[in-house]
mmCIF file of C-alpha atoms and ligand atoms in Angstrom:
data_model
loop_
_atom_site.group_PDB
_atom_site.id
_atom_site.type_symbol
_atom_site.label_atom_id
_atom_site.label_comp_id
_atom_site.label_asym_id
_atom_site.label_seq_id
_atom_site.Cartn_x
_atom_site.Cartn_y
_atom_site.Cartn_z
ATOM 1 C CA MET A 1 29.412 -12.504 2.359
ATOM 2 C CA ASN A 2 29.061 -15.395 4.821
ATOM 3 C CA ILE A 3 29.135 -15.261 8.851
ATOM 4 C CA THR A 4 31.905 -17.558 10.024
ATOM 5 C CA LEU A 5 31.817 -19.835 13.027
ATOM 6 C CA GLU A 6 34.149 -18.013 15.506
ATOM 7 C CA GLN A 7 32.083 -14.738 14.593
ATOM 8 C CA LEU A 8 28.911 -16.524 15.566
ATOM 9 C CA LYS A 9 31.070 -18.258 18.542
ATOM 10 C CA SER A 10 32.066 -14.288 19.830
ATOM 11 C CA LEU A 11 28.207 -13.319 19.430
ATOM 12 C CA LEU A 12 27.283 -16.313 22.091
ATOM 13 C CA ASN A 13 30.132 -14.918 24.164
ATOM 14 C CA TRP A 14 28.644 -11.323 24.720
ATOM 15 C CA TYR A 15 25.173 -12.466 24.773
ATOM 16 C CA ALA A 16 26.386 -14.766 27.895
ATOM 17 C CA VAL A 17 27.610 -11.719 29.481
ATOM 18 C CA TYR A 18 25.364 -8.738 28.793
ATOM 19 C CA GLN A 19 22.095 -10.079 27.505
ATOM 20 C CA ARG A 20 19.329 -8.021 28.642
ATOM 21 C CA GLU A 21 16.744 -8.979 31.608
ATOM 22 C CA LEU A 22 13.632 -9.612 30.079
ATOM 23 C CA PRO A 23 10.081 -10.859 31.823
ATOM 24 C CA TRP A 24 10.328 -13.625 28.868
ATOM 25 C CA ARG A 25 13.344 -14.347 29.347
ATOM 26 C CA ASN A 26 14.850 -17.331 31.048
ATOM 27 C CA THR A 27 11.556 -19.521 30.045
ATOM 28 C CA LYS A 28 11.463 -22.024 27.096
ATOM 29 C CA ASN A 29 7.448 -21.884 27.078
ATOM 30 C CA PRO A 30 6.895 -21.417 23.583
ATOM 31 C CA TYR A 31 3.617 -19.549 24.560
ATOM 32 C CA ASP A 32 5.951 -16.527 26.191
ATOM 33 C CA VAL A 33 8.046 -16.557 23.200
ATOM 34 C CA TRP A 34 5.186 -16.238 20.812
ATOM 35 C CA LEU A 35 3.649 -13.538 22.926
ATOM 36 C CA SER A 36 6.303 -11.489 23.647
ATOM 37 C CA GLU A 37 7.561 -11.668 19.544
ATOM 38 C CA ILE A 38 4.127 -10.602 18.453
ATOM 39 C CA MET A 39 3.726 -7.593 21.309
ATOM 40 C CA LEU A 40 7.569 -6.836 20.372
ATOM 41 C CA GLN A 41 6.618 -6.173 16.495
ATOM 42 C CA GLN A 42 6.335 -2.005 16.208
ATOM 43 C CA THR A 43 6.711 -1.843 19.575
ATOM 44 C CA ARG A 44 9.101 -0.361 22.129
ATOM 45 C CA VAL A 45 10.365 -2.971 24.370
ATOM 46 C CA GLU A 46 9.537 -0.633 27.680
ATOM 47 C CA ALA A 47 5.952 -0.373 26.119
ATOM 48 C CA VAL A 48 5.796 -4.278 26.456
ATOM 49 C CA LYS A 49 7.175 -5.237 29.774
ATOM 50 C CA GLU A 50 4.133 -4.362 31.927
ATOM 51 C CA LYS A 51 1.335 -5.627 28.971
ATOM 52 C CA PHE A 52 3.432 -8.782 28.236
ATOM 53 C CA LYS A 53 2.930 -9.437 32.368
ATOM 54 C CA GLU A 54 -0.806 -8.331 32.776
ATOM 55 C CA PHE A 55 -1.443 -10.445 29.730
ATOM 56 C CA LYS A 56 -0.113 -13.372 30.880
ATOM 57 C CA ASN A 57 -1.734 -13.258 34.328
ATOM 58 C CA THR A 58 -5.070 -13.127 32.765
ATOM 59 C CA LEU A 59 -4.265 -15.422 29.830
ATOM 60 C CA PRO A 60 -1.880 -18.004 31.535
ATOM 61 C CA THR A 61 -2.056 -20.680 28.463
ATOM 62 C CA ILE A 62 -2.932 -21.441 25.127
ATOM 63 C CA THR A 63 -6.643 -22.498 26.090
ATOM 64 C CA ALA A 64 -7.167 -19.398 28.263
ATOM 65 C CA LEU A 65 -6.345 -17.097 25.145
ATOM 66 C CA ALA A 66 -8.301 -19.238 22.593
ATOM 67 C CA ASN A 67 -11.055 -19.119 25.330
ATOM 68 C CA THR A 68 -11.617 -15.244 25.922
ATOM 69 C CA ASP A 69 -13.796 -12.896 24.776
ATOM 70 C CA GLU A 70 -13.049 -9.709 22.460
ATOM 71 C CA ASP A 71 -13.182 -7.459 25.040
ATOM 72 C CA THR A 72 -11.035 -8.990 27.759
ATOM 73 C CA LEU A 73 -8.395 -8.919 24.498
ATOM 74 C CA ARG A 74 -8.933 -5.316 23.700
ATOM 75 C CA TYR A 75 -8.289 -4.583 26.829
ATOM 76 C CA LEU A 76 -5.077 -6.533 27.394
ATOM 77 C CA TRP A 77 -3.884 -5.444 24.449
ATOM 78 C CA ASN A 78 -4.968 -1.179 24.947
ATOM 79 C CA GLY A 79 -1.453 0.744 24.487
ATOM 80 C CA LEU A 80 0.086 -1.656 21.898
ATOM 81 C CA GLY A 81 -1.465 -0.599 18.843
ATOM 82 C CA TYR A 82 -1.561 -2.378 15.603
ATOM 83 C CA TYR A 83 -4.688 -4.480 16.928
ATOM 84 C CA ASN A 84 -4.346 -6.881 13.787
ATOM 85 C CA ARG A 85 -1.791 -8.544 15.643
ATOM 86 C CA CYS A 86 -4.310 -8.810 18.475
ATOM 87 C CA ASN A 87 -7.037 -10.209 16.438
ATOM 88 C CA ASN A 88 -4.377 -13.111 14.857
ATOM 89 C CA LEU A 89 -2.976 -13.740 17.951
ATOM 90 C CA HIS A 90 -6.425 -14.536 18.959
ATOM 91 C CA LYS A 91 -7.258 -17.128 15.711
ATOM 92 C CA CYS A 92 -4.333 -18.640 16.158
ATOM 93 C CA ALA A 93 -4.797 -19.602 19.813
ATOM 94 C CA ILE A 94 -8.174 -21.045 18.261
ATOM 95 C CA VAL A 95 -6.418 -23.379 15.739
ATOM 96 C CA LEU A 96 -3.419 -24.175 18.382
ATOM 97 C CA LYS A 97 -6.449 -25.218 20.405
ATOM 98 C CA ASN A 98 -8.739 -27.523 18.164
ATOM 99 C CA ASN A 99 -5.278 -28.697 16.368
ATOM 100 C CA TYR A 100 -2.357 -29.116 18.287
ATOM 101 C CA ASN A 101 -3.704 -29.612 21.679
ATOM 102 C CA SER A 102 -2.778 -26.100 22.812
ATOM 103 C CA THR A 103 0.425 -26.308 22.364
ATOM 104 C CA LEU A 104 3.024 -24.585 19.371
ATOM 105 C CA PRO A 105 4.426 -26.781 17.101
ATOM 106 C CA SER A 106 8.398 -26.833 16.692
ATOM 107 C CA THR A 107 9.110 -26.985 13.022
ATOM 108 C CA ARG A 108 9.184 -23.583 10.803
ATOM 109 C CA LYS A 109 7.110 -25.180 8.299
ATOM 110 C CA GLU A 110 3.920 -25.639 10.652
ATOM 111 C CA LEU A 111 4.358 -22.452 12.446
ATOM 112 C CA LEU A 112 4.214 -20.561 9.366
ATOM 113 C CA SER A 113 1.017 -22.301 8.201
ATOM 114 C CA LEU A 114 -0.588 -20.212 11.319
ATOM 115 C CA PRO A 115 -2.637 -16.710 11.505
ATOM 116 C CA GLY A 116 -0.470 -13.938 12.130
ATOM 117 C CA ILE A 117 3.157 -15.797 12.015
ATOM 118 C CA GLY A 118 5.087 -15.035 9.179
ATOM 119 C CA PRO A 119 9.139 -15.690 8.133
ATOM 120 C CA TYR A 120 10.447 -13.731 11.556
ATOM 121 C CA THR A 121 8.299 -14.582 13.683
ATOM 122 C CA SER A 122 7.959 -18.538 12.575
ATOM 123 C CA GLY A 123 12.180 -18.142 12.731
ATOM 124 C CA ALA A 124 12.095 -16.368 16.447
ATOM 125 C CA ILE A 125 9.588 -19.437 18.117
ATOM 126 C CA ALA A 126 11.314 -22.203 15.913
ATOM 127 C CA SER A 127 14.877 -20.666 17.966
ATOM 128 C CA ILE A 128 14.017 -19.415 20.758
ATOM 129 C CA ALA A 129 11.499 -21.601 21.908
ATOM 130 C CA PHE A 130 12.804 -25.273 20.109
ATOM 131 C CA ASN A 131 16.468 -24.272 19.344
ATOM 132 C CA GLN A 132 16.232 -25.309 16.224
ATOM 133 C CA PRO A 133 19.019 -23.795 13.477
ATOM 134 C CA CYS A 134 16.258 -20.835 12.293
ATOM 135 C CA PRO A 135 17.219 -17.901 11.024
ATOM 136 C CA ALA A 136 14.935 -15.196 12.792
ATOM 137 C CA VAL A 137 15.833 -11.947 10.730
ATOM 138 C CA ASP A 138 14.367 -8.574 12.101
ATOM 139 C CA GLY A 139 15.656 -4.544 11.761
ATOM 140 C CA ASN A 140 18.459 -5.678 13.850
ATOM 141 C CA VAL A 141 19.758 -8.496 12.275
ATOM 142 C CA LEU A 142 19.500 -6.541 8.987
ATOM 143 C CA ARG A 143 21.136 -3.783 10.484
ATOM 144 C CA ILE A 144 24.094 -6.065 11.967
ATOM 145 C CA LEU A 145 24.772 -7.578 9.227
ATOM 146 C CA ALA A 146 24.643 -4.815 6.621
ATOM 147 C CA ARG A 147 27.413 -3.060 8.736
ATOM 148 C CA LEU A 148 29.287 -6.853 9.674
ATOM 149 C CA PHE A 149 29.916 -7.170 5.593
ATOM 150 C CA ASN A 150 29.957 -3.511 4.331
ATOM 151 C CA ASP A 151 27.005 -3.904 2.429
ATOM 152 C CA PRO A 152 25.078 -1.111 0.383
ATOM 153 C CA SER A 153 22.079 -2.800 -0.265
ATOM 154 C CA ASP A 154 18.331 -1.437 0.631
ATOM 155 C CA ILE A 155 17.881 -3.108 3.741
ATOM 156 C CA LYS A 156 13.672 -2.553 2.965
ATOM 157 C CA ASP A 157 14.169 -4.543 -0.081
ATOM 158 C CA GLU A 158 12.795 -8.160 0.430
ATOM 159 C CA LYS A 159 15.695 -9.654 -1.659
ATOM 160 C CA THR A 160 17.969 -8.251 0.876
ATOM 161 C CA LYS A 161 15.895 -9.752 3.709
ATOM 162 C CA LYS A 162 16.052 -13.331 1.869
ATOM 163 C CA LYS A 163 20.142 -12.843 1.208
ATOM 164 C CA TYR A 164 20.514 -12.495 4.805
ATOM 165 C CA GLU A 165 18.334 -15.435 5.737
ATOM 166 C CA HIS A 166 20.214 -17.413 3.624
ATOM 167 C CA ILE A 167 23.285 -16.442 4.795
ATOM 168 C CA LEU A 168 22.571 -17.391 8.674
ATOM 169 C CA GLU A 169 20.459 -20.395 7.710
ATOM 170 C CA THR A 170 23.853 -21.709 5.740
ATOM 171 C CA ALA A 171 26.061 -20.840 8.614
ATOM 172 C CA TYR A 172 23.114 -22.197 11.163
ATOM 173 C CA VAL A 173 22.856 -25.594 9.427
ATOM 174 C CA SER A 174 26.892 -25.753 8.516
ATOM 175 C CA TYR A 175 28.171 -25.292 12.013
ATOM 176 C CA LYS A 176 25.361 -26.846 13.674
ATOM 177 C CA ASP A 177 27.360 -29.314 15.794
ATOM 178 C CA ASP A 178 30.050 -26.989 16.931
ATOM 179 C CA LEU A 179 27.812 -24.157 17.764
ATOM 180 C CA LEU A 180 25.573 -26.878 19.829
ATOM 181 C CA GLN A 181 28.987 -27.924 21.535
ATOM 182 C CA HIS A 182 29.968 -24.492 22.217
ATOM 183 C CA ASN A 183 26.572 -23.652 23.627
ATOM 184 C CA PRO A 184 23.879 -26.807 23.888
ATOM 185 C CA ASN A 185 21.574 -23.560 23.388
ATOM 186 C CA ALA A 186 23.270 -21.837 20.611
ATOM 187 C CA PHE A 187 20.234 -21.714 18.259
ATOM 188 C CA ARG A 188 17.806 -20.356 21.358
ATOM 189 C CA ASP A 189 20.692 -17.866 22.195
ATOM 190 C CA VAL A 190 21.792 -16.737 18.800
ATOM 191 C CA SER A 191 18.817 -14.821 17.760
ATOM 192 C CA GLN A 192 18.031 -13.210 20.651
ATOM 193 C CA ALA A 193 21.852 -12.320 21.057
ATOM 194 C CA PHE A 194 20.929 -10.346 17.847
ATOM 195 C CA MET A 195 18.499 -8.859 19.038
ATOM 196 C CA ASP A 196 19.969 -7.536 21.838
ATOM 197 C CA LEU A 197 23.179 -6.343 20.106
ATOM 198 C CA GLY A 198 21.161 -4.582 17.967
ATOM 199 C CA ALA A 199 19.058 -2.493 20.799
ATOM 200 C CA THR A 200 22.220 -1.928 23.216
ATOM 201 C CA VAL A 201 25.463 -1.411 20.576
ATOM 202 C CA CYS A 202 24.620 -1.531 16.850
ATOM 203 C CA ILE A 203 21.757 0.742 17.913
ATOM 204 C CA PRO A 204 19.136 2.028 14.897
ATOM 205 C CA ASN A 205 19.556 5.881 15.957
ATOM 206 C CA GLY A 206 22.732 7.235 16.538
ATOM 207 C CA GLN A 207 26.259 6.185 16.661
ATOM 208 C CA PRO A 208 27.121 2.349 17.113
ATOM 209 C CA HIS A 209 28.969 1.648 20.077
ATOM 210 C CA CYS A 210 31.660 -0.314 18.529
ATOM 211 C CA LYS A 211 34.280 -0.168 21.206
ATOM 212 C CA HIS A 212 31.880 -2.292 23.010
ATOM 213 C CA CYS A 213 30.885 -4.828 19.956
ATOM 214 C CA CYS A 214 32.172 -8.626 19.676
ATOM 215 C CA PHE A 215 32.205 -7.939 15.668
ATOM 216 C CA GLN A 216 34.545 -4.672 16.313
ATOM 217 C CA LYS A 217 37.738 -6.666 14.633
ATOM 218 C CA ASP A 218 36.166 -7.520 11.521
ATOM 219 C CA CYS A 219 33.104 -5.571 11.104
ATOM 220 C CA LEU A 220 33.892 -3.723 7.894
ATOM 221 C CA SER A 221 31.909 -0.735 8.000
ATOM 222 C CA HIS A 222 33.588 0.220 11.372
ATOM 223 C CA ILE A 223 36.862 -0.771 9.411
ATOM 224 C CA ASN A 224 35.933 1.245 6.563
ATOM 225 C CA ASN A 225 34.081 3.789 8.494
ATOM 226 C CA THR A 226 30.828 3.852 6.743
ATOM 227 C CA THR A 227 28.418 3.268 9.883
ATOM 228 C CA ASP A 228 26.588 6.715 9.114
ATOM 229 C CA THR A 229 25.450 5.636 5.381
ATOM 230 C CA ILE A 230 24.792 1.661 6.144
ATOM 231 C CA PRO A 231 22.463 0.001 6.733
ATOM 232 C CA PHE A 232 20.889 2.299 3.725
ATOM 233 C CA LYS A 233 17.163 2.306 3.974
ATOM 234 C CA SER A 234 15.083 3.793 1.245
ATOM 235 C CA LYS A 235 12.457 6.547 2.090
ATOM 236 C CA ASN A 236 8.920 5.509 2.986
ATOM 237 C CA LYS A 237 6.419 6.065 0.570
ATOM 238 C CA LYS A 238 4.086 9.287 0.854
ATOM 239 C CA ARG A 239 1.416 8.799 3.210
ATOM 240 C CA ARG A 240 -2.130 9.160 2.029
ATOM 241 C CA ILE A 241 -4.126 11.823 3.943
ATOM 242 C CA GLU A 242 -7.473 11.651 5.059
ATOM 243 C CA ASP A 243 -9.798 14.045 6.202
ATOM 244 C CA ARG A 244 -11.826 13.249 9.523
ATOM 245 C CA THR A 245 -14.621 14.733 11.721
ATOM 246 C CA ILE A 246 -14.545 13.740 15.256
ATOM 247 C CA LEU A 247 -17.975 14.027 17.232
ATOM 248 C CA LEU A 248 -17.573 13.672 20.903
ATOM 249 C CA ILE A 249 -21.107 13.390 21.523
ATOM 250 C CA HIS A 250 -21.739 13.233 26.206
ATOM 251 C CA ASP A 251 -24.230 14.275 28.348
ATOM 252 C CA GLN A 252 -23.041 15.434 31.603
ATOM 253 C CA ASN A 253 -22.194 11.568 32.812
ATOM 254 C CA TYR A 254 -21.891 9.983 29.691
ATOM 255 C CA ALA A 255 -19.528 9.098 26.460
ATOM 256 C CA TYR A 256 -20.703 7.783 23.658
ATOM 257 C CA ILE A 257 -18.761 5.671 21.482
ATOM 258 C CA GLN A 258 -19.407 2.753 18.783
ATOM 259 C CA LYS A 259 -17.831 0.078 17.108
ATOM 260 C CA ARG A 260 -15.662 -0.060 13.740
ATOM 261 C CA PRO A 261 -16.827 -2.482 10.835
ATOM 262 C CA ALA A 262 -15.000 -5.810 11.308
ATOM 263 C CA LYS A 263 -12.700 -5.646 8.068
ATOM 264 C CA GLY A 264 -10.106 -2.660 7.390
ATOM 265 C CA LEU A 265 -8.498 0.041 9.584
ATOM 266 C CA LEU A 266 -8.935 -0.368 13.179
ATOM 267 C CA ALA A 267 -11.360 -3.218 12.723
ATOM 268 C CA SER A 268 -13.686 -4.009 15.126
ATOM 269 C CA LEU A 269 -12.105 -1.008 17.883
ATOM 270 C CA TYR A 270 -14.359 1.474 19.442
ATOM 271 C CA GLU A 271 -14.276 5.085 17.898
ATOM 272 C CA PHE A 272 -16.393 8.295 18.147
ATOM 273 C CA VAL A 273 -18.789 9.170 15.503
ATOM 274 C CA ASN A 274 -17.106 10.593 12.776
ATOM 275 C CA PHE A 275 -17.092 11.682 9.097
ATOM 276 C CA ASP A 276 -14.287 10.958 6.285
ATOM 277 C CA HIS A 277 -14.353 14.624 5.697
ATOM 278 C CA HIS A 278 -14.162 18.248 7.517
ATOM 279 C CA ALA A 279 -17.368 19.281 8.530
ATOM 280 C CA SER A 280 -18.568 22.486 9.505
ATOM 281 C CA LYS A 281 -20.686 22.999 12.400
ATOM 282 C CA GLU A 282 -23.597 23.228 9.995
ATOM 283 C CA GLU A 283 -23.332 20.176 8.940
ATOM 284 C CA VAL A 284 -22.473 18.269 12.464
ATOM 285 C CA GLN A 285 -25.797 20.524 13.715
ATOM 286 C CA GLN A 286 -28.143 19.088 11.412
ATOM 287 C CA PHE A 287 -26.582 15.551 11.644
ATOM 288 C CA MET A 288 -27.228 15.938 15.290
ATOM 289 C CA GLN A 289 -30.853 16.813 14.557
ATOM 290 C CA ASP A 290 -31.576 14.183 11.879
ATOM 291 C CA HIS A 291 -30.436 11.699 14.482
ATOM 292 C CA HIS A 292 -33.001 13.177 17.236
ATOM 293 C CA PHE A 293 -30.215 14.404 19.862
ATOM 294 C CA THR A 294 -30.992 17.513 21.642
ATOM 295 C CA ILE A 295 -27.894 19.655 21.931
ATOM 296 C CA THR A 296 -27.165 21.430 24.587
ATOM 297 C CA SER A 297 -23.490 22.572 23.495
ATOM 298 C CA ILE A 298 -21.782 22.370 20.702
ATOM 299 C CA THR A 299 -17.965 23.447 20.573
ATOM 300 C CA LYS A 300 -14.974 23.156 17.997
ATOM 301 C CA ILE A 301 -12.311 22.141 19.665
ATOM 302 C CA LYS A 302 -8.336 21.481 18.928
ATOM 303 C CA ASP A 303 -7.688 19.840 15.528
ATOM 304 C CA ALA A 304 -5.104 16.872 15.931
ATOM 305 C CA LYS A 305 -3.012 14.487 13.502
ATOM 306 C CA HIS A 306 -2.864 10.609 13.683
ATOM 307 C CA ILE A 307 0.091 8.740 11.773
ATOM 308 C CA PHE A 308 -0.302 5.322 10.594
ATOM 309 C CA SER A 309 2.106 3.343 8.916
ATOM 310 C CA HIS A 310 0.482 4.573 5.486
ATOM 311 C CA ILE A 311 -2.255 6.855 6.127
ATOM 312 C CA GLU A 312 -2.195 10.250 7.806
ATOM 313 C CA TRP A 313 -5.552 10.882 9.572
ATOM 314 C CA HIS A 314 -5.825 15.351 9.786
ATOM 315 C CA MET A 315 -8.762 15.603 12.462
ATOM 316 C CA VAL A 316 -10.924 18.329 13.286
ATOM 317 C CA ALA A 317 -13.399 17.786 16.071
ATOM 318 C CA TYR A 318 -16.729 18.922 17.747
ATOM 319 C CA ASP A 319 -17.544 18.703 21.614
ATOM 320 C CA ILE A 320 -21.126 18.038 21.549
ATOM 321 C CA GLU A 321 -23.041 18.076 24.751
ATOM 322 C CA VAL A 322 -26.719 16.821 24.524
ATOM 323 C CA SER A 323 -29.607 16.165 26.591
ATOM 324 C CA GLN A 324 -29.263 13.053 26.699
ATOM 325 C CA ILE A 325 -27.237 10.192 24.809
ATOM 326 C CA HIS A 326 -29.476 7.215 22.538
ATOM 327 C CA LEU A 327 -27.499 4.867 20.740
ATOM 328 C CA LEU A 328 -26.939 5.311 16.923
ATOM 329 C CA THR A 329 -26.047 1.697 16.192
ATOM 330 C CA HIS A 330 -26.905 -1.667 17.922
ATOM 331 C CA ASP A 331 -23.142 -1.925 19.386
ATOM 332 C CA GLY A 332 -22.798 1.723 20.236
ATOM 333 C CA LYS A 333 -21.766 2.252 24.190
ATOM 334 C CA SER A 334 -22.994 4.828 26.235
ATOM 335 C CA LEU A 335 -20.493 5.010 29.264
ATOM 336 C CA ASP A 336 -19.967 6.647 32.642
ATOM 337 C CA LEU A 337 -17.100 8.188 33.421
ATOM 338 C CA LYS A 338 -15.045 5.388 34.928
ATOM 339 C CA GLU A 339 -16.144 3.045 32.311
ATOM 340 C CA PHE A 340 -15.071 5.295 29.337
ATOM 341 C CA GLN A 341 -11.828 5.789 31.237
ATOM 342 C CA GLU A 342 -10.964 2.103 31.059
ATOM 343 C CA TRP A 343 -12.634 1.085 27.920
ATOM 344 C CA PRO A 344 -9.579 0.455 25.158
ATOM 345 C CA MET A 345 -9.789 3.270 22.145
ATOM 346 C CA PRO A 346 -7.036 3.107 19.397
ATOM 347 C CA SER A 347 -4.139 5.321 20.274
ATOM 348 C CA ALA A 348 -6.038 7.482 17.267
ATOM 349 C CA PHE A 349 -8.272 9.087 19.481
ATOM 350 C CA SER A 350 -6.334 9.508 22.478
ATOM 351 C CA ILE A 351 -6.156 12.919 22.592
ATOM 352 C CA TYR A 352 -10.018 13.391 22.211
ATOM 353 C CA LYS A 353 -10.304 10.579 24.806
ATOM 354 C CA THR A 354 -8.449 12.538 27.289
ATOM 355 C CA TYR A 355 -10.085 15.909 26.466
ATOM 356 C CA LEU A 356 -13.746 13.819 27.286
ATOM 357 C CA CYS A 357 -12.587 12.500 30.178
ATOM 358 C CA LYS A 358 -12.112 15.622 31.575
ATOM 359 C CA ARG A 359 -15.530 17.032 30.563
ATOM 360 C CA LEU A 360 -17.694 14.385 31.882
ATOM 361 C CA LYS A 361 -19.116 14.513 35.424
ATOM 362 C CA PRO A 362 -18.767 11.204 38.031
ATOM 363 C CA ILE A 363 -21.934 9.721 38.709
ATOM 364 C CA GLU A 364 -22.397 10.385 42.293
HETATM 365 FE FE1 LIG B 401 27.625 -2.427 14.562
HETATM 366 FE FE2 LIG B 401 29.671 -1.773 15.280
HETATM 367 FE FE3 LIG B 401 29.712 -3.701 15.754
HETATM 368 FE FE4 LIG B 401 29.972 -3.101 13.579
HETATM 369 S S1 LIG B 401 31.369 -3.193 15.236
HETATM 370 S S2 LIG B 401 28.326 -4.559 13.952
HETATM 371 S S3 LIG B 401 29.208 -0.946 13.054
HETATM 372 S S4 LIG B 401 28.442 -2.196 16.683
#
């Protein structure tokens, strides 16, 4: 298996005509490339577009990102999920500020040593920001190459990823001069070309649009009519089910939330008080009494489910109105309607946040 110079040239030619307009394109600013690549991990392009602009407007430089506080960061990241990425982004900016004069290094080796930057992101930054002959193997590349070679290997297997990385790296290095002569931005463009071809032509769900593909003539999966079965992807392991009871503690005007522990799932984010099992109304009442709240009303409301990558939360919830809120932990917060609406919370709690926003009365 190998990719030819002609195939890489046709991919570059296709990209020159059909590339997508995206807010982080047409810039060689490594910060933009890094930020967009981190935001795009497991998140749709459409969801990232506005968040990227807002993030850049508020924190236009690596120094500004390094100096920002946790709450601003959570606010800017709100809605993108996978908050670990945002914690690592911040940690990485601090390292860049302290050790790299607030710039990103250009070699893959140095990039790989930074927090939150793995093989894919290092390849994407080195190629897109610095025009280095480095592969950036994401789901798009895996799908396109598996089809191009009609390769039945499991694309979730690390070995497949490594194999394609090696194939691309070998090709980029061997054809470096020819590719740069063909297009001085060859390596900057080739990584983005794979992304765009994967997003618009060799798509992840549904039939690929082979008629419009630059690889149509020599794509073995297209020729052998196997695009329904290739790429092969083994099934996910079964998710662990966790039961939760969510307590929506509020008075007429204020909602109560608290900070999660600094380590583990949704680390340092805000949540409603909750138990790690399904609790009865009596148990919830007892908890409230033990914590010196005077309950005005308590109602069991709609159950909900939230799916994380390896865990599923099955939630039951209680609407608990109290005569007056007090804080249960030193980092607990009592927020009025406006503050509560704006306060970033993980999407696992979205359904209950929306519910509670309708229950709270605005302060006159
Ligand atoms: Fe994908 Fe079809 Fe192009 Fe092959 S020819 S890479 S299957 S879109």
